[in-house]
């Protein structure tokens, strides 16, 4: 069972701090998101993912939750969020929140209780060794912070203690089994969190660090089993709700029952080879390599037996902006790829207008080098680019200071803008079943260190050949196995110069810097 709406979902990721401020405190808010729903819809996205918006001391931008049941006051109230769900639904849009099940803030009341030496309901909610002199092997921990005798494992930053979902392999007495009472209670509480927000109108969650729940779990078997349990819960109680994992290993996550997984800038996917490395495949220099990416993608595609979607994001709040390594037409070409691949596309706010990575700014709320990708959305030419009417020094993150910084207003007015290319591509995706989230893919030209990349997308009633050539040099590929008849087929989407067919050699001649959807 899976939510039908996912078949045509195109997501827009909103980092709530930086999207739209409506009360001049310099921080984005729910009212601001509501105000911009039409913009997102007009772009073509019909679903959004909002980064964590729960109560938090914001040591890691909200990935350090102190109350899963209450939103952070700076964004509004629970009622505002409920209203946001309703307004999105009126527009036939869906909303995912961000669930952080692996750890909390040190300020969470559960953690404070678990620090007490007296046994209580929260004693086993986190992973504690049974002596302060023993630190958990291979992990960071908090030590000497409590009257309770023990060290507490952390998941990410030192202020993010790991919730206890048990150990798959156990060799110390304090390591509990996933089936034990403490780990089971942690899991049941997360289900309650989900129930709570689902009942408010939330459509699902992006799940933080989904692959790292059960510890000492070398093949992820314990973590996969845990998520299968959660999926059974969803199928039973909330069959229309969905989960997308921050895991980056679809062969595991989709087996665990996630509806989708997205590829990340870390892990085995080779996602970085495309957009963020010294010679990205999408650079016009034409020195990149796409082969390792495709091999891994196909491996995952086969291993996951199409149980769910493999999603390729344009970027996210943890990685460099796409526009840090690609410019101009390179960005359009990258989007033509992103929006013609299977899986649900995820567009990071501002990527649709080519927002830049802001260089040289101070870390904000645990962002460090990620802060440059979290700057305020650039809407127009009013104060603070229309993000906020607060004075510039009050802004959550500094604006991109460049005079020629892109903004949505200009791009809406310019037919040849990146915004309009993205909009056009999303519309085409919606109009062609073969370009849909679940339609098949077969790669027909992928050679090491060579261009172009070509693949065939197909549904029951349609076959589309996609040829992508980011390199400035023209190239040729044989028409032999490209699945469409070169004499009859026509490009219904073209970026750059036209593709032609050389009858003598039986090859497609692909101009430099071009993309073609041919049927
Ligand atoms: C992944 C999130 O995307 C990132 O922003 C966060 O810092 C870590 N997980 C820890 O929750
Ligand atoms: Ca605000």
XYZ file of C-alpha atoms and ligand atoms in Angstrom:
531
model
C 0.000 0.000 0.000
C 1.338 3.434 -0.840
C -0.095 6.915 -1.067
C -1.228 7.562 -4.626
C -0.273 11.236 -4.454
C 3.393 10.304 -4.444
C 3.200 9.114 -8.049
C 3.155 12.717 -9.229
C 4.728 14.522 -6.275
C 7.363 17.194 -6.893
C 8.790 18.501 -3.605
C 10.072 21.879 -2.528
C 12.259 21.951 0.580
C 11.725 24.910 2.879
C 14.256 25.897 5.487
C 11.719 27.788 7.611
C 14.185 30.195 9.206
C 15.085 31.678 5.843
C 12.026 31.549 3.660
C 9.701 34.407 4.554
C 9.453 36.515 7.678
C 6.109 38.219 8.325
C 6.567 39.768 11.787
C 9.893 41.540 11.285
C 11.891 39.484 13.794
C 14.336 38.471 11.052
C 13.311 34.806 11.121
C 10.978 33.093 8.688
C 7.649 31.812 9.999
C 4.548 29.750 9.170
C 2.597 32.814 8.067
C 5.400 33.469 5.604
C 5.219 29.954 4.189
C 1.445 30.307 3.788
C 1.944 33.586 1.987
C 4.247 31.877 -0.510
C 2.312 28.680 -1.181
C 1.024 30.107 -4.449
C 4.569 30.847 -5.586
C 5.546 27.217 -4.923
C 2.430 25.905 -6.639
C 2.999 28.156 -9.643
C 6.527 26.817 -9.972
C 4.903 23.398 -10.263
C 5.728 21.831 -6.908
C 2.808 20.102 -5.260
C 4.473 19.065 -2.011
C 6.759 20.657 0.524
C 9.179 19.429 3.164
C 9.776 21.808 6.045
C 12.973 21.386 8.091
C 12.426 20.872 11.848
C 10.071 23.430 13.306
C 9.659 22.060 16.833
C 10.646 23.598 20.156
C 14.415 23.627 20.358
C 17.360 25.547 21.796
C 18.570 25.647 18.158
C 22.068 24.356 18.659
C 21.665 22.517 15.357
C 19.033 24.605 13.599
C 16.196 22.628 15.203
C 17.674 19.140 14.750
C 17.953 19.268 18.528
C 14.338 18.948 19.599
C 13.244 19.779 23.129
C 9.525 19.056 22.614
C 8.192 16.993 19.720
C 4.617 18.074 20.324
C 4.992 21.852 20.204
C 6.296 24.051 17.427
C 9.041 26.596 18.104
C 7.329 29.876 19.043
C 9.466 31.775 16.550
C 7.592 30.052 13.708
C 4.116 30.462 15.208
C 1.788 28.126 17.071
C 0.573 24.578 16.567
C -2.649 26.162 15.314
C -0.716 28.118 12.667
C 0.923 24.931 11.471
C -2.476 23.246 11.330
C -3.687 26.154 9.245
C -0.674 25.767 6.974
C -1.606 22.102 6.372
C -5.154 23.161 5.562
C -4.065 25.906 3.177
C -1.717 23.530 1.403
C -4.471 20.937 1.073
C -6.816 23.531 -0.412
C -4.223 23.893 -3.158
C -3.877 20.116 -3.533
C -0.442 20.267 -2.014
C 1.027 17.967 0.635
C 3.295 18.823 3.542
C 6.063 16.782 5.145
C 7.573 17.752 8.467
C 11.025 16.701 9.608
C 11.161 13.949 12.206
C 14.343 13.631 14.237
C 13.922 10.228 15.903
C 17.589 9.490 16.590
C 18.393 12.104 19.214
C 17.023 15.033 21.158
C 18.466 18.187 22.599
C 20.136 17.905 26.011
C 17.355 20.237 27.102
C 14.592 17.747 26.388
C 12.778 16.840 29.640
C 13.234 13.148 28.800
C 16.973 13.649 28.880
C 16.862 15.558 32.141
C 14.905 12.695 33.694
C 17.308 10.130 32.273
C 20.223 11.942 33.961
C 18.787 11.158 37.387
C 20.336 8.326 39.381
C 16.915 7.057 40.490
C 15.311 4.695 38.015
C 12.394 6.279 36.185
C 10.408 6.005 32.937
C 13.208 7.727 30.990
C 16.180 5.818 32.402
C 16.427 3.699 29.255
C 15.227 6.310 26.769
C 18.853 7.157 25.905
C 21.974 5.049 25.537
C 23.935 5.096 28.784
C 26.877 2.959 29.758
C 26.777 1.758 33.366
C 29.876 3.611 34.539
C 31.122 7.093 33.827
C 34.557 5.534 33.329
C 33.322 3.562 30.328
C 32.613 5.455 27.120
C 30.664 3.676 24.364
C 33.159 2.251 21.889
C 33.463 4.005 18.553
C 31.074 6.833 19.482
C 31.195 10.245 21.108
C 29.582 10.595 24.504
C 28.601 12.970 27.275
C 30.413 12.239 30.518
C 30.484 13.783 33.951
C 27.315 15.751 33.376
C 24.957 13.932 35.710
C 24.556 12.276 39.085
C 23.679 9.152 37.179
C 26.810 7.028 36.890
C 27.387 6.475 33.188
C 28.339 8.013 29.854
C 25.620 8.886 27.377
C 26.155 8.293 23.675
C 25.595 11.239 21.320
C 24.426 10.990 17.725
C 25.765 14.117 16.082
C 26.875 17.247 17.935
C 27.767 16.847 21.622
C 24.440 18.341 22.668
C 22.426 15.680 20.813
C 22.170 12.545 23.003
C 21.175 9.400 21.117
C 17.768 7.919 21.815
C 17.874 4.238 22.619
C 16.624 1.847 19.927
C 18.912 -0.950 21.068
C 22.000 -2.716 19.727
C 21.912 -5.360 16.999
C 25.146 -6.951 18.169
C 25.671 -6.793 21.918
C 28.874 -7.304 23.847
C 28.427 -5.052 26.904
C 25.856 -5.510 29.676
C 24.383 -2.009 29.219
C 23.649 -2.618 25.529
C 19.992 -3.475 25.164
C 18.266 -5.473 22.434
C 15.897 -3.645 20.050
C 13.085 -5.782 21.510
C 13.784 -4.679 25.082
C 11.453 -2.419 26.978
C 13.500 0.797 26.749
C 14.089 0.685 22.974
C 10.472 -0.336 22.368
C 9.254 2.600 24.451
C 11.392 5.005 22.372
C 9.880 3.640 19.185
C 6.307 3.756 20.484
C 6.833 7.375 21.526
C 7.970 8.263 17.989
C 4.796 6.655 16.655
C 2.839 8.856 19.030
C 4.658 11.900 17.690
C 3.687 10.858 14.168
C 0.070 10.217 15.197
C -0.104 13.645 16.785
C 1.018 15.542 13.670
C -0.910 13.310 11.283
C -4.052 14.132 13.204
C -3.267 17.834 12.666
C -3.074 17.327 8.899
C 0.599 16.565 8.320
C 1.082 14.250 5.317
C 4.296 12.563 6.326
C 7.863 13.030 7.463
C 11.353 13.357 6.188
C 13.252 11.217 8.674
C 16.582 12.461 9.946
C 19.511 10.004 10.087
C 17.098 7.167 9.421
C 19.854 4.651 8.804
C 21.514 5.048 12.193
C 18.792 4.048 14.649
C 19.894 0.656 15.954
C 23.538 0.665 16.995
C 26.254 -1.947 16.298
C 24.267 -2.914 13.245
C 26.866 -3.492 10.510
C 24.435 -4.637 7.817
C 21.605 -2.390 9.046
C 19.409 -5.410 9.711
C 18.185 -4.077 13.052
C 17.419 -0.649 11.625
C 15.655 -2.131 8.611
C 13.483 -4.254 10.920
C 12.660 -1.203 13.031
C 11.412 0.731 10.006
C 9.457 -2.262 8.736
C 7.640 -2.125 12.043
C 6.921 1.585 11.501
C 5.723 0.944 7.948
C 3.317 -1.715 9.208
C 1.986 0.870 11.668
C 1.466 3.374 8.848
C -0.203 0.841 6.567
C -2.524 -0.081 9.411
C -3.405 3.366 10.721
C -2.346 5.968 8.124
C -2.070 4.439 4.646
C -1.937 7.836 2.908
C 0.965 9.192 4.929
C 4.514 8.882 3.679
C 8.072 8.708 4.933
C 11.213 9.738 3.116
C 14.509 8.764 4.635
C 17.729 10.603 5.037
C 19.687 7.432 4.439
C 21.154 7.556 0.944
C 21.134 3.784 0.556
C 17.853 2.939 -1.163
C 18.675 -0.763 -1.259
C 18.297 -0.706 2.527
C 15.831 2.096 3.218
C 13.213 0.947 0.705
C 13.472 -2.578 2.075
C 12.809 -1.000 5.453
C 9.510 0.262 4.082
C 10.328 3.894 3.379
C 8.249 5.239 0.517
C 11.276 7.166 -0.713
C 14.922 7.726 0.026
C 17.103 10.495 -1.228
C 20.634 10.436 -2.435
C 23.039 12.508 -0.379
C 26.351 14.269 -0.632
C 27.829 11.515 1.541
C 27.504 7.757 1.409
C 27.970 5.401 -1.511
C 25.742 7.023 -4.181
C 28.316 9.064 -6.166
C 25.750 11.882 -6.180
C 28.635 14.361 -5.730
C 30.218 13.254 -9.011
C 27.356 14.962 -10.788
C 27.171 18.340 -9.107
C 29.690 18.886 -6.348
C 33.263 17.777 -6.934
C 36.295 19.178 -8.698
C 35.021 18.229 -12.126
C 31.272 17.696 -11.867
C 29.590 15.892 -14.736
C 27.291 18.886 -15.184
C 30.121 21.356 -15.706
C 30.553 22.595 -19.290
C 34.261 21.793 -18.975
C 33.211 18.297 -19.897
C 35.724 16.565 -17.665
C 33.307 14.808 -15.367
C 32.319 11.200 -15.112
C 28.808 9.856 -14.636
C 29.524 6.155 -14.900
C 30.077 5.327 -11.230
C 26.888 7.202 -10.352
C 24.813 5.280 -12.892
C 26.253 1.942 -11.868
C 25.367 2.538 -8.231
C 21.966 3.943 -9.149
C 21.126 0.857 -11.214
C 22.388 -1.428 -8.511
C 20.034 0.267 -6.023
C 17.214 0.325 -8.548
C 17.474 -3.440 -8.976
C 18.078 -4.280 -5.336
C 15.162 -2.220 -4.095
C 12.881 -4.025 -6.573
C 11.048 -0.753 -7.153
C 9.582 -0.902 -3.649
C 9.731 2.891 -3.429
C 11.237 5.973 -4.990
C 14.900 6.912 -5.293
C 14.927 10.694 -5.137
C 17.709 12.973 -6.378
C 17.586 16.403 -4.721
C 18.833 19.641 -6.289
C 20.495 20.305 -2.948
C 19.590 20.633 0.697
C 20.402 22.597 3.836
C 23.523 20.482 4.485
C 25.305 20.766 1.168
C 26.732 23.530 -0.968
C 24.287 25.342 -3.196
C 24.155 23.896 -6.696
C 25.159 27.349 -7.953
C 28.475 27.119 -6.097
C 29.774 24.718 -8.728
C 27.466 25.290 -11.716
C 26.396 28.463 -13.482
C 24.097 29.695 -16.222
C 23.031 26.986 -18.644
C 24.803 24.356 -16.572
C 22.089 24.852 -13.951
C 19.331 24.493 -16.533
C 20.923 21.297 -17.833
C 21.244 19.913 -14.311
C 17.535 20.595 -13.729
C 16.606 18.956 -17.037
C 18.307 15.838 -15.692
C 16.824 16.113 -12.172
C 13.339 16.599 -13.575
C 13.500 13.757 -16.080
C 14.751 11.078 -13.713
C 12.504 8.621 -11.835
C 11.726 9.239 -8.160
C 10.127 12.319 -6.678
C 12.201 15.429 -7.439
C 13.232 17.591 -4.465
C 14.052 21.252 -5.116
C 15.832 23.140 -2.350
C 14.300 26.596 -1.894
C 16.049 29.170 -4.038
C 17.752 26.626 -6.296
C 15.034 27.333 -8.862
C 16.403 30.865 -9.212
C 20.063 29.858 -8.880
C 20.615 31.274 -5.407
C 24.276 31.277 -4.525
C 26.220 29.852 -1.655
C 27.058 32.878 0.496
C 30.792 32.844 1.081
C 32.575 33.890 4.259
C 29.727 34.205 6.751
C 29.744 33.190 10.377
C 28.159 29.973 11.486
C 24.556 30.337 12.645
C 22.894 27.824 14.979
C 25.308 24.987 14.287
C 25.371 25.541 10.543
C 29.166 26.032 10.162
C 30.054 25.647 6.464
C 26.393 24.811 5.773
C 25.334 28.331 6.728
C 26.204 29.648 3.254
C 23.431 27.483 1.795
C 20.872 28.713 4.328
C 20.658 32.415 3.473
C 17.299 34.200 3.166
C 15.187 33.579 0.082
C 15.522 36.373 -2.453
C 12.077 37.451 -3.536
C 12.365 40.943 -4.980
C 14.171 44.290 -4.843
C 12.601 45.627 -1.635
C 14.481 45.659 1.688
C 16.271 42.372 2.457
C 15.147 41.089 -0.928
C 11.580 40.882 0.365
C 12.487 38.288 2.968
C 11.949 40.465 6.021
C 11.357 44.055 7.015
C 13.670 43.704 10.024
C 16.912 45.664 10.016
C 19.632 43.706 8.177
C 21.640 42.930 11.323
C 18.612 41.177 12.816
C 18.334 38.659 9.992
C 18.755 35.025 10.960
C 21.453 34.520 8.324
C 22.966 37.368 6.286
C 21.613 37.973 2.817
C 23.714 37.239 -0.239
C 25.484 40.637 -0.478
C 26.172 40.444 -4.233
C 24.553 43.175 -6.258
C 23.544 40.829 -9.028
C 22.009 38.279 -6.664
C 19.074 36.601 -8.420
C 15.518 37.142 -7.226
C 12.180 35.521 -7.935
C 10.522 38.716 -9.171
C 13.083 39.266 -11.953
C 13.032 35.647 -12.985
C 9.261 35.536 -13.165
C 9.416 38.500 -15.541
C 12.136 36.972 -17.735
C 10.922 34.133 -19.988
C 14.456 32.768 -20.471
C 15.186 32.515 -16.728
C 16.153 29.432 -14.763
C 12.826 29.725 -12.909
C 10.898 29.377 -16.176
C 13.042 26.462 -17.337
C 12.344 24.628 -14.079
C 8.635 25.450 -14.355
C 8.530 24.202 -17.945
C 10.325 20.980 -17.037
C 7.940 20.273 -14.151
C 4.973 20.834 -16.468
C 6.417 18.458 -19.063
C 7.002 15.892 -16.383
C 3.357 16.118 -15.417
C 2.194 15.904 -19.028
C 4.222 12.829 -20.026
C 3.531 9.550 -18.271
C 6.972 8.267 -19.326
C 8.595 11.039 -17.286
C 6.570 10.219 -14.170
C 8.014 9.364 -10.765
C 7.395 5.666 -11.212
C 7.988 5.182 -14.949
C 10.881 2.934 -15.962
C 14.390 3.948 -16.815
C 16.971 2.262 -18.974
C 20.357 3.868 -19.547
C 21.366 3.666 -23.192
C 24.605 5.628 -23.254
C 26.912 5.841 -20.247
C 30.645 5.678 -20.849
C 33.470 6.394 -18.462
C 34.694 10.000 -18.791
C 32.519 10.541 -21.841
C 29.553 12.643 -22.816
C 26.563 12.610 -23.261
C 24.390 10.682 -20.856
C 21.364 9.107 -22.504
C 18.458 7.188 -21.025
C 15.046 6.001 -22.039
C 12.041 6.585 -19.818
C 8.974 4.515 -20.480
C 5.455 3.997 -19.285
C 2.757 1.741 -20.700
C 1.878 4.159 -23.466
C 4.999 6.213 -24.076
C 8.759 5.975 -24.647
C 10.984 9.024 -24.285
C 14.675 9.224 -25.109
C 16.551 11.773 -22.998
C 19.982 12.951 -24.137
C 21.914 15.213 -21.785
C 25.152 16.848 -22.900
C 26.473 19.347 -20.337
C 29.885 19.518 -22.063
C 30.563 22.483 -24.332
C 31.807 20.030 -26.980
C 29.417 18.357 -29.382
C 29.284 14.572 -29.261
C 27.749 11.667 -31.098
C 26.088 8.449 -30.048
C 24.852 5.549 -32.085
C 21.095 5.409 -32.571
C 21.233 1.616 -32.501
C 19.778 1.070 -29.056
C 18.188 4.408 -28.238
C 14.689 2.914 -28.616
C 13.095 5.640 -30.714
C 13.038 5.729 -34.506
C 15.422 8.535 -35.514
C 13.661 9.031 -38.830
C 10.298 9.684 -37.181
C 10.981 10.852 -33.645
C 10.955 14.523 -32.685
C 12.347 16.448 -29.754
C 9.473 17.823 -27.692
C 11.877 19.533 -25.308
C 15.112 21.140 -26.308
C 17.648 23.152 -24.393
C 20.467 24.563 -26.515
C 20.829 23.766 -30.221
C 18.893 21.059 -32.041
C 19.936 17.450 -32.104
C 20.280 15.919 -35.554
C 20.510 12.456 -36.987
C 23.395 11.487 -39.245
C 21.942 8.903 -41.592
C 25.321 7.868 -42.934
C 26.809 6.892 -39.631
C 23.568 6.096 -37.825
C 24.329 8.520 -35.026
C 22.643 11.259 -33.062
C 24.699 14.425 -33.290
C 24.372 16.206 -29.973
C 25.443 19.863 -29.751
C 27.525 21.051 -26.798
C 25.485 22.286 -23.835
C 22.185 20.741 -24.857
C 19.390 18.495 -23.620
C 16.718 16.746 -25.663
C 13.571 14.816 -24.808
C 12.734 12.817 -27.909
C 9.635 10.754 -28.659
C 21.009 15.595 9.156
C 20.415 16.954 9.033
O 20.036 17.189 7.696
C 21.443 17.921 9.546
O 21.113 19.246 9.235
C 21.607 17.688 11.024
O 22.631 18.519 11.523
C 21.970 16.229 11.306
N 21.201 15.296 10.552
C 21.768 15.896 12.776
O 20.411 15.831 13.062
Ca 9.224 35.905 11.854
